[in-house]
Short mmCIF file of C-alpha atoms in Angstrom, two decimals:
data_model
loop_
_atom_site.label_atom_id
_atom_site.label_comp_id
_atom_site.label_asym_id
_atom_site.label_seq_id
_atom_site.Cartn_x
_atom_site.Cartn_y
_atom_site.Cartn_z
CA MET P 1 -12.34 11.92 -2.40
CA SER P 2 -9.75 12.37 -5.13
CA ALA P 3 -7.09 12.98 -2.48
CA LEU P 4 -7.96 9.70 -0.76
CA GLY P 5 -7.79 7.85 -4.04
CA ALA P 6 -4.38 9.31 -4.72
CA VAL P 7 -2.99 7.98 -1.45
CA GLN P 8 -4.18 4.37 -1.83
CA PRO P 9 -2.18 3.33 -4.94
CA ALA P 10 1.02 4.45 -3.25
CA GLU P 11 0.28 2.03 -0.41
CA ALA P 12 -0.63 -0.81 -2.74
CA ALA P 13 2.39 -0.30 -4.95
CA GLY P 14 4.92 -0.02 -2.10
CA GLY P 15 6.66 -3.33 -2.55
CA THR P 16 10.37 -2.67 -1.88
CA ARG P 17 11.87 -2.53 1.58
CA ALA P 18 12.67 1.14 1.19
CA GLU P 19 9.06 1.91 0.34
CA ARG P 20 7.86 -0.15 3.27
CA GLY P 21 10.19 1.84 5.51
CA ASP P 22 8.70 5.05 4.19
CA ARG P 23 5.25 3.68 4.94
CA GLU P 24 6.24 2.98 8.55
CA SER P 25 7.36 6.59 8.90
CA LEU P 26 4.12 7.86 7.32
CA PHE P 27 1.70 5.83 9.46
CA ARG P 28 2.44 6.80 13.04
CA PRO P 29 0.62 5.37 16.07
CA LEU P 30 -2.67 7.00 16.97
CA SER P 31 -2.37 9.79 19.59
CA ALA P 32 1.37 10.16 19.04
CA GLU P 33 2.52 13.54 20.41
CA ASP P 34 5.95 13.80 18.85
CA GLY P 35 4.95 16.95 16.98
CA GLU P 36 6.35 15.69 13.69
CA GLN P 37 3.17 14.28 12.16
CA LEU P 38 0.88 17.03 10.94
CA PRO P 39 -2.21 16.46 8.79
CA ALA P 40 -1.91 17.33 5.11
CA GLU P 41 -4.29 20.18 4.17
CA ILE P 42 -5.90 20.26 0.72
CA GLU P 43 -8.23 22.95 -0.55
CA SER P 44 -11.41 21.30 -1.83
CA LEU P 45 -14.99 22.13 -2.81
CA CYS P 46 -17.73 22.18 -0.17
CA MET P 47 -20.72 20.17 -1.45
CA ASN P 48 -23.07 22.09 0.87
CA CYS P 49 -22.49 25.71 -0.21
CA PHE P 50 -20.13 25.13 -3.20
CA GLN P 51 -17.46 27.36 -1.70
CA ASN P 52 -13.87 26.32 -1.06
CA GLY P 53 -13.14 24.47 2.17
CA VAL P 54 -10.20 22.54 3.60
CA THR P 55 -9.71 18.75 3.73
CA ARG P 56 -7.18 17.44 6.24
CA LEU P 57 -5.65 13.99 5.76
CA LEU P 58 -3.94 12.13 8.62
CA LEU P 59 -2.11 8.83 8.13
CA THR P 60 -2.19 6.94 11.41
CA ARG P 61 -1.97 3.46 12.89
CA ILE P 62 -4.53 1.94 15.28
CA PRO P 63 -2.88 -0.13 18.05
CA PHE P 64 -3.52 -3.88 17.61
CA PHE P 65 -5.12 -3.14 14.20
CA LYS P 66 -3.65 -1.57 11.07
CA GLU P 67 -2.99 1.65 9.17
CA ILE P 68 -5.90 3.94 8.27
CA ILE P 69 -6.41 7.32 6.59
CA VAL P 70 -8.48 9.86 8.56
CA SER P 71 -10.10 12.56 6.41
CA SER P 72 -11.69 15.68 7.93
CA PHE P 73 -13.40 18.42 5.88
CA SER P 74 -14.47 21.83 7.21
CA CYS P 75 -15.94 24.85 5.44
CA ASP P 76 -15.58 28.35 6.93
CA SER P 77 -18.34 29.73 4.70
CA CYS P 78 -21.24 27.55 5.91
CA CYS P 79 -19.56 25.87 8.93
CA TRP P 80 -20.32 22.43 7.48
CA SER P 81 -17.91 19.66 8.50
CA ASN P 82 -17.50 15.97 7.77
CA THR P 83 -15.14 13.26 9.00
CA GLU P 84 -14.52 9.79 7.57
CA ILE P 85 -11.88 7.07 7.56
CA GLN P 86 -10.57 4.76 4.87
CA SER P 87 -8.47 1.63 5.21
CA ALA P 88 -4.93 2.06 3.90
CA GLY P 89 -4.74 -1.62 2.99
CA ARG P 90 -6.74 -3.96 0.80
CA VAL P 91 -9.88 -6.00 1.36
CA GLN P 92 -9.02 -8.84 3.75
CA GLU P 93 -9.26 -12.50 2.81
CA GLN P 94 -12.11 -13.03 5.32
CA GLY P 95 -14.92 -10.96 6.75
CA VAL P 96 -15.02 -10.13 10.46
CA ARG P 97 -17.80 -9.86 13.03
CA TYR P 98 -17.32 -8.15 16.40
CA ARG P 99 -19.88 -8.83 19.15
CA LEU P 100 -19.41 -6.56 22.18
CA ALA P 101 -21.40 -6.83 25.42
CA VAL P 102 -21.60 -3.24 26.73
CA THR P 103 -22.12 -3.35 30.50
CA SER P 104 -20.33 -0.27 31.88
CA ARG P 105 -19.46 3.31 31.08
CA GLN P 106 -15.88 2.27 30.27
CA ASP P 107 -17.18 0.11 27.42
CA MET P 108 -18.69 3.22 25.80
CA ASP P 109 -15.16 4.65 25.39
CA ARG P 110 -13.81 1.74 23.33
CA GLN P 111 -12.37 2.77 19.97
CA VAL P 112 -14.36 1.59 16.95
CA VAL P 113 -13.38 1.62 13.28
CA LYS P 114 -16.52 1.18 11.16
CA THR P 115 -16.04 1.11 7.40
CA ASP P 116 -18.75 2.18 4.98
CA CYS P 117 -19.52 -1.47 4.06
CA ALA P 118 -20.00 -2.58 7.69
CA THR P 119 -23.36 -3.24 9.35
CA ALA P 120 -23.90 -2.08 12.96
CA THR P 121 -26.75 -3.63 14.94
CA ILE P 122 -28.14 -3.48 18.49
CA PRO P 123 -30.26 -6.66 18.84
CA GLU P 124 -31.98 -5.51 22.05
CA LEU P 125 -33.57 -2.57 20.17
CA ASP P 126 -33.93 -4.39 16.85
CA PHE P 127 -31.85 -1.50 15.46
CA GLU P 128 -29.58 -1.75 12.42
CA ILE P 129 -27.36 0.63 10.47
CA PRO P 130 -27.24 -0.96 6.97
CA PRO P 131 -24.02 -1.06 4.93
CA PHE P 132 -23.15 1.79 2.58
CA THR P 133 -25.54 4.20 4.37
CA GLN P 134 -22.76 5.98 6.30
CA ARG P 135 -19.19 6.93 5.57
CA GLY P 136 -16.41 5.06 7.32
CA VAL P 137 -15.65 6.54 10.72
CA LEU P 138 -13.11 6.31 13.55
CA THR P 139 -15.11 6.81 16.74
CA THR P 140 -16.18 5.13 19.98
CA VAL P 141 -19.17 3.01 20.96
CA GLU P 142 -20.75 6.19 22.31
CA GLY P 143 -20.00 7.91 19.00
CA ILE P 144 -21.86 5.18 17.07
CA ILE P 145 -24.97 5.86 19.16
CA ASP P 146 -24.52 9.64 18.83
CA ARG P 147 -24.43 9.38 15.04
CA ALA P 148 -27.57 7.23 15.08
CA ILE P 149 -29.38 9.76 17.28
CA ALA P 150 -28.28 12.66 15.08
CA GLY P 151 -29.47 10.82 11.95
CA LEU P 152 -32.91 10.12 13.46
CA GLU P 153 -33.35 13.68 14.76
CA GLN P 154 -32.44 15.26 11.42
CA ASP P 155 -35.93 15.00 9.85
CA GLN P 156 -38.01 15.15 13.05
CA PRO P 157 -39.39 18.67 12.40
CA ILE P 158 -40.76 17.52 9.03
CA ARG P 159 -42.24 14.36 10.55
CA ARG P 160 -44.00 16.33 13.29
CA ALA P 161 -45.64 18.47 10.63
CA THR P 162 -46.67 15.61 8.34
CA ASP P 163 -47.13 12.54 10.59
CA GLU P 164 -47.23 13.16 14.31
CA GLY P 165 -47.64 9.44 15.11
CA VAL P 166 -44.42 8.40 13.35
CA ALA P 167 -42.55 11.34 14.88
CA GLN P 168 -43.68 10.30 18.38
CA LYS P 169 -42.51 6.68 17.87
CA ILE P 170 -39.12 7.86 16.62
CA GLU P 171 -38.85 10.22 19.61
CA GLU P 172 -39.48 7.30 21.94
CA PHE P 173 -36.85 5.25 20.14
CA ILE P 174 -34.35 8.13 20.42
CA GLY P 175 -35.04 8.16 24.16
CA ARG P 176 -34.15 4.47 24.38
CA LEU P 177 -30.89 5.17 22.51
CA ARG P 178 -30.08 7.95 24.99
CA GLN P 179 -30.60 5.51 27.86
CA LEU P 180 -28.11 3.12 26.25
CA LYS P 181 -25.68 6.01 25.80
CA GLU P 182 -25.81 6.69 29.54
CA ALA P 183 -25.12 2.97 30.20
CA GLN P 184 -28.34 2.64 32.19
CA SER P 185 -28.88 -0.90 30.90
CA PRO P 186 -26.57 -3.48 29.26
CA PHE P 187 -26.81 -4.06 25.52
CA THR P 188 -24.96 -5.76 22.66
CA LEU P 189 -23.23 -4.00 19.76
CA VAL P 190 -22.51 -6.09 16.65
CA ILE P 191 -20.20 -4.83 13.87
CA ASP P 192 -20.30 -7.09 10.80
CA ASP P 193 -17.85 -6.18 8.04
CA PRO P 194 -17.43 -8.49 5.02
CA SER P 195 -14.29 -6.55 3.99
CA GLY P 196 -12.55 -7.42 7.29
CA ASN P 197 -11.39 -3.82 7.83
CA SER P 198 -13.54 -2.84 10.82
CA PHE P 199 -12.26 -2.97 14.39
CA VAL P 200 -13.40 -2.81 18.04
CA GLU P 201 -10.77 -2.13 20.71
CA ASN P 202 -9.80 -4.73 23.29
CA PRO P 203 -8.50 -2.68 26.27
CA ARG P 204 -7.12 -5.84 27.92
CA ALA P 205 -4.92 -6.83 24.95
CA PRO P 206 -3.00 -9.07 24.57
CA GLN P 207 -5.19 -10.95 27.07
CA ARG P 208 -8.61 -12.22 26.11
CA ASP P 209 -11.59 -9.91 26.53
CA ASP P 210 -14.62 -11.88 27.75
CA ALA P 211 -16.96 -9.08 26.66
CA LEU P 212 -15.72 -9.11 23.05
CA VAL P 213 -16.18 -12.00 20.62
CA VAL P 214 -14.36 -11.79 17.28
CA THR P 215 -15.45 -14.14 14.48
CA ARG P 216 -13.89 -14.37 11.03
CA TYR P 217 -15.87 -15.92 8.20
CA ARG P 218 -15.81 -16.56 4.47
CA ARG P 219 -17.72 -14.00 2.42
CA SER P 220 -20.84 -15.06 0.56
CA PRO P 221 -21.03 -14.45 -3.23
CA GLN P 222 -23.50 -11.61 -2.58
CA GLN P 223 -21.13 -9.90 -0.13
CA ALA P 224 -18.22 -10.31 -2.54
CA ALA P 225 -20.29 -8.75 -5.32
CA ALA P 226 -21.24 -5.79 -3.08
CA LEU P 227 -17.52 -5.19 -2.47
CA GLY P 228 -16.76 -5.30 -6.20
CA LEU P 229 -15.15 -8.75 -5.99
CA GLN P 230 -17.37 -10.55 -8.49
CA GLY P 231 -14.38 -12.48 -9.81
CA GLU P 232 -13.66 -13.99 -6.39
CA GLU P 233 -14.21 -17.74 -6.75
CA LEU P 234 -13.20 -20.71 -4.70
CA GLU P 235 -10.40 -22.72 -6.22
CA GLU P 236 -11.30 -26.35 -6.82
CA PRO P 237 -8.86 -28.74 -5.16
CA ALA P 238 -6.39 -30.40 -7.47
CA GLU P 239 -6.59 -34.13 -8.00
CA PRO P 240 -4.09 -35.89 -5.75
CA ALA P 241 -1.05 -37.31 -7.49
CA GLU P 242 0.35 -40.74 -6.72
CA ASP P 243 3.67 -39.36 -5.47
CA LEU P 244 2.17 -36.40 -3.60
CA HIS P 245 4.15 -37.19 -0.44
CA ASN P 246 7.44 -36.84 -2.33
CA GLU P 247 6.50 -33.84 -4.44
CA VAL P 248 6.43 -30.12 -3.65
CA LEU P 249 3.65 -28.40 -5.58
CA GLN P 250 3.96 -24.75 -6.56
CA PHE P 251 1.27 -22.31 -7.67
CA ASN P 252 1.12 -18.58 -8.34
CA THR P 253 -0.35 -16.18 -5.78
CA ASN P 254 -0.01 -12.60 -4.55
CA CYS P 255 2.07 -11.50 -1.57
CA PRO P 256 -0.23 -10.73 1.41
CA GLU P 257 2.07 -7.82 2.37
CA CYS P 258 2.75 -5.91 -0.88
CA ASN P 259 0.37 -7.73 -3.29
CA ALA P 260 3.20 -8.43 -5.74
CA PRO P 261 3.21 -11.75 -7.70
CA ALA P 262 4.77 -14.55 -5.65
CA HIS P 263 4.96 -18.34 -5.47
CA THR P 264 3.47 -20.60 -2.80
CA ASN P 265 4.99 -24.03 -2.18
CA MET P 266 2.73 -26.80 -0.86
CA LYS P 267 3.65 -30.26 0.44
CA LEU P 268 1.75 -33.11 2.07
CA VAL P 269 3.52 -34.34 5.25
CA GLN P 270 2.73 -37.34 7.45
CA ILE P 271 3.26 -36.52 11.15
CA PRO P 272 4.18 -39.66 13.16
CA HIS P 273 1.49 -40.86 15.58
CA PHE P 274 -0.90 -38.21 14.21
CA LYS P 275 -2.17 -37.62 10.67
CA GLU P 276 -1.41 -35.99 7.34
CA VAL P 277 -1.09 -32.20 7.12
CA ILE P 278 -0.56 -29.78 4.27
CA ILE P 279 2.24 -27.23 4.71
CA MET P 280 2.15 -24.10 2.55
CA ALA P 281 4.95 -21.51 2.44
CA THR P 282 5.05 -18.20 0.55
CA ASN P 283 8.24 -16.23 -0.14
CA CYS P 284 7.98 -12.80 -1.80
CA GLU P 285 11.04 -11.71 -3.75
CA SER P 286 9.76 -8.12 -4.00
CA CYS P 287 9.51 -7.19 -0.30
CA GLY P 288 11.12 -10.20 1.37
CA HIS P 289 7.95 -11.15 3.24
CA ARG P 290 7.74 -14.80 4.28
CA THR P 291 4.77 -16.69 5.66
CA ASN P 292 3.84 -20.31 6.29
CA GLU P 293 0.50 -21.93 6.95
CA VAL P 294 -0.61 -25.42 7.94
CA LYS P 295 -3.88 -27.09 6.98
CA SER P 296 -5.17 -30.42 8.21
CA GLY P 297 -5.13 -33.09 5.51
CA GLY P 298 -8.10 -34.93 7.02
CA ALA P 299 -11.63 -34.30 8.19
CA ILE P 300 -12.80 -32.72 11.43
CA GLU P 301 -12.48 -35.24 14.25
CA PRO P 302 -15.62 -36.59 16.00
CA GLN P 303 -14.41 -35.04 19.28
CA GLY P 304 -12.45 -31.99 20.32
CA THR P 305 -8.95 -32.31 21.77
CA ARG P 306 -7.38 -30.54 24.75
CA ILE P 307 -3.63 -31.05 25.18
CA THR P 308 -1.92 -29.92 28.42
CA LEU P 309 1.88 -29.94 28.76
CA ARG P 310 3.72 -29.07 31.95
CA ILE P 311 6.92 -27.33 30.85
CA THR P 312 9.65 -28.43 33.27
CA ASP P 313 12.82 -28.62 31.16
CA PRO P 314 14.42 -26.49 28.41
CA SER P 315 14.29 -29.56 26.14
CA ASP P 316 10.50 -29.17 26.05
CA MET P 317 11.04 -26.18 23.76
CA THR P 318 12.17 -28.54 20.98
CA ARG P 319 8.85 -30.44 20.83
CA ASP P 320 7.07 -30.23 17.48
CA VAL P 321 3.77 -28.35 17.56
CA LEU P 322 0.98 -28.32 15.01
CA LYS P 323 -1.47 -25.51 15.77
CA SER P 324 -4.50 -25.44 13.49
CA GLU P 325 -6.58 -22.34 12.75
CA THR P 326 -9.30 -23.57 15.11
CA CYS P 327 -6.95 -24.06 18.07
CA SER P 328 -6.71 -21.72 21.06
CA VAL P 329 -3.63 -21.55 23.30
CA GLU P 330 -3.54 -20.89 27.05
CA ILE P 331 -0.79 -20.32 29.62
CA PRO P 332 -2.70 -20.26 32.96
CA GLU P 333 0.28 -19.03 35.01
CA LEU P 334 0.44 -15.86 32.85
CA GLU P 335 -3.37 -15.51 32.57
CA PHE P 336 -2.83 -15.55 28.81
CA GLU P 337 -5.12 -16.92 26.12
CA LEU P 338 -4.65 -16.81 22.35
CA GLY P 339 -8.01 -17.23 20.63
CA MET P 340 -9.00 -19.20 17.55
CA GLY P 341 -7.67 -17.77 14.30
CA ALA P 342 -4.80 -15.83 15.89
CA LEU P 343 -1.41 -16.55 14.25
CA GLY P 344 -3.22 -18.88 11.80
CA GLY P 345 -2.16 -22.49 11.34
CA LYS P 346 1.48 -23.25 12.20
CA PHE P 347 3.80 -26.25 12.21
CA THR P 348 6.81 -25.32 14.32
CA THR P 349 8.41 -26.07 17.69
CA LEU P 350 7.07 -25.04 21.08
CA GLU P 351 9.86 -22.46 21.27
CA GLY P 352 8.94 -21.10 17.84
CA LEU P 353 5.27 -20.77 18.77
CA LEU P 354 6.04 -18.97 22.04
CA LYS P 355 8.41 -16.61 20.20
CA ASP P 356 5.63 -15.84 17.70
CA VAL P 357 3.39 -14.94 20.65
CA ARG P 358 6.14 -12.73 22.10
CA ASP P 359 6.70 -10.99 18.74
CA LEU P 360 2.94 -10.46 18.39
CA VAL P 361 2.91 -8.58 21.68
CA GLU P 362 6.14 -6.64 21.07
CA ARG P 363 5.01 -5.40 17.64
CA ASN P 364 1.89 -3.78 19.09
CA PRO P 365 2.12 0.02 19.34
CA PHE P 366 0.64 -0.11 22.87
CA THR P 367 4.10 -1.17 24.09
CA LEU P 368 5.96 1.61 22.28
CA GLY P 369 6.19 5.39 22.09
CA ASP P 370 3.70 8.07 23.07
CA SER P 371 0.68 5.99 22.05
CA SER P 372 1.15 3.62 24.99
CA ALA P 373 -0.46 3.97 28.42
CA PRO P 374 2.12 3.66 31.25
CA ASP P 375 0.20 1.07 33.30
CA ARG P 376 -0.63 -1.02 30.24
CA THR P 377 2.97 -0.83 28.99
CA GLN P 378 4.27 -2.04 32.35
CA LYS P 379 1.91 -5.03 32.35
CA LEU P 380 2.87 -5.95 28.80
CA GLN P 381 6.58 -5.69 29.59
CA GLU P 382 6.10 -7.91 32.66
CA PHE P 383 4.22 -10.42 30.52
CA ILE P 384 7.01 -10.44 27.89
CA GLY P 385 9.63 -10.94 30.62
CA LYS P 386 7.79 -13.92 32.15
CA LEU P 387 7.21 -15.44 28.70
CA GLN P 388 10.93 -15.09 27.91
CA GLU P 389 11.77 -16.89 31.17
CA ILE P 390 9.53 -19.78 30.09
CA ILE P 391 11.27 -19.91 26.67
CA GLU P 392 14.70 -19.96 28.36
CA GLY P 393 13.65 -22.73 30.78
CA GLN P 394 13.87 -20.51 33.89
CA ARG P 395 10.17 -20.82 34.78
CA THR P 396 7.78 -23.77 34.85
CA ALA P 397 4.33 -23.35 33.34
CA HIS P 398 1.45 -25.22 31.75
CA PHE P 399 0.94 -24.97 28.00
CA VAL P 400 -2.63 -25.77 26.93
CA MET P 401 -3.89 -26.31 23.37
CA ASP P 402 -7.67 -26.55 22.96
CA ASP P 403 -8.85 -27.50 19.47
CA PRO P 404 -12.58 -28.29 19.05
CA ALA P 405 -11.81 -29.67 15.56
CA GLY P 406 -9.24 -32.13 16.98
CA ASN P 407 -6.65 -31.22 14.32
CA SER P 408 -3.83 -29.92 16.55
CA TYR P 409 -0.83 -31.88 17.78
CA LEU P 410 1.96 -31.66 20.38
CA GLN P 411 4.86 -34.11 20.12
CA ASN P 412 5.09 -36.91 22.65
CA VAL P 413 8.84 -37.51 23.05
CA PHE P 414 8.13 -40.84 24.81
CA ALA P 415 5.90 -42.21 22.01
CA PRO P 416 4.48 -44.80 21.78
CA GLU P 417 4.64 -44.77 25.62
CA GLN P 418 2.66 -42.21 27.61
CA ASP P 419 4.31 -38.85 28.36
CA PRO P 420 4.17 -38.20 32.15
CA GLU P 421 4.16 -34.41 31.64
CA MET P 422 1.51 -34.33 28.91
CA GLN P 423 -2.21 -34.99 29.16
CA VAL P 424 -4.49 -35.44 26.13
CA GLN P 425 -8.24 -35.14 26.68
CA HIS P 426 -10.98 -35.79 24.14
CA TYR P 427 -14.34 -34.12 24.75
CA GLU P 428 -17.73 -33.64 23.15
CA ARG P 429 -18.08 -30.30 21.41
CA THR P 430 -20.72 -27.83 22.60
CA PHE P 431 -23.46 -26.55 20.32
CA GLN P 432 -21.66 -23.20 19.96
CA GLN P 433 -18.38 -24.90 18.99
CA ASN P 434 -20.20 -26.94 16.33
CA GLU P 435 -21.82 -23.71 15.15
CA ASP P 436 -18.38 -22.01 14.84
CA LEU P 437 -17.12 -24.99 12.80
CA GLY P 438 -20.23 -24.98 10.58
CA LEU P 439 -21.28 -28.50 11.61
CA ASN P 440 -24.80 -27.87 12.92
CA ASP P 441 -26.24 -27.35 9.43
CA MET P 442 -24.09 -30.01 7.75
CA LYS P 443 -25.94 -33.22 6.83
CA THR P 444 -23.60 -36.23 6.74
CA GLU P 445 -25.95 -39.16 7.41
CA GLY P 446 -28.46 -40.64 4.98
CA TYR P 447 -27.40 -38.20 2.26
CA GLU P 448 -27.08 -40.80 -0.51
CA GLU P 449 -30.44 -42.42 0.32
CA GLU P 450 -32.20 -39.03 0.33
CA THR P 451 -30.58 -38.10 -3.00
CA GLY P 452 -31.55 -41.45 -4.59
CA SER P 453 -35.19 -41.10 -3.56
CA ARG P 454 -35.38 -37.82 -5.37
#
């Protein structure tokens, strides 16, 4: 444990570009076979027999995820072994919940990163692995079930001797887990991690996986306290100034890349024929990281909005685009869908948004080096080539923005007249969309009367 603690500050403190370059060379893609990355071996005490064993540390990078530290301990004296993982980054700004529908044997081989603060549940069996009861682990869906079976079988001999009835019920439950392991019946695996550092593999990336639903949420005060973040409080919004449209506000924050002190600039902008939005930009002088984010300046619209643009001319790439955090993007001709929350909120051009999508795919380790599968790499390269043709105006395609909150925007160059290549549809949100936006439990009518009667 002391070795893991010694590695983390080096990651957190690496703010300069040189240090970030060293970090890239340290954290190599998972399953890389270049022969250069060997685990560091540290002699450490075995807590089972109190003899000296060996701890091996491997710094690796999960494709489409982030850097992690894999720790493996083995003792030659008593043959005891233990494996765990630890995130090489910091606690994320939001928690994450993965909901996977396991229907085939292939789903059992999906990679899973489960941190020690994550909760794993199987609703069909009413089974739950509570947080902080297991060490963090890099495994598969099958491995999660194997660990559960091993944990239940550990004390079975004692139960059979003291309470045969309880032992029999647990044996029956273990049998049901074994049936799930053999994929004899479909089930659902839910990984809920308030730290945001758990992960379930999407083998179809960068395309959408219909069997996997990823939801990001704001931590509750109880979850923040369990993570040691008692000081985490929501900032109260500042009172609007009279000249807010002509003023750029600045406040102190930390860089999301190196955690060094930085400044965030914020400005209220009125988009013609749309509404007010808040643009925030952060520039870190320590590592050079830059990021921008767009928030809607108004409330959630009564209806969702679906905007469809047929890209027919290179001039379409210059259209202004406001993509909110709740907006998903589709390109039907490429069978591509970018879900809610991906890339965050952005105010850019259509060309800039498509380039961000291209960079998101190109940066993934699945397209590079020994960690990539040949068939998957070929599909990704074909996708990047077709996307580049759309950006350069060599291919026609449909660009679809679906925002259930109604806070996204695509410029109409013929405004106030109707754009013949663009279609805007307003629709009633489904119950699940209202649930994702937190509207089902929000009371907005008769609130003042109810409060006055009290």
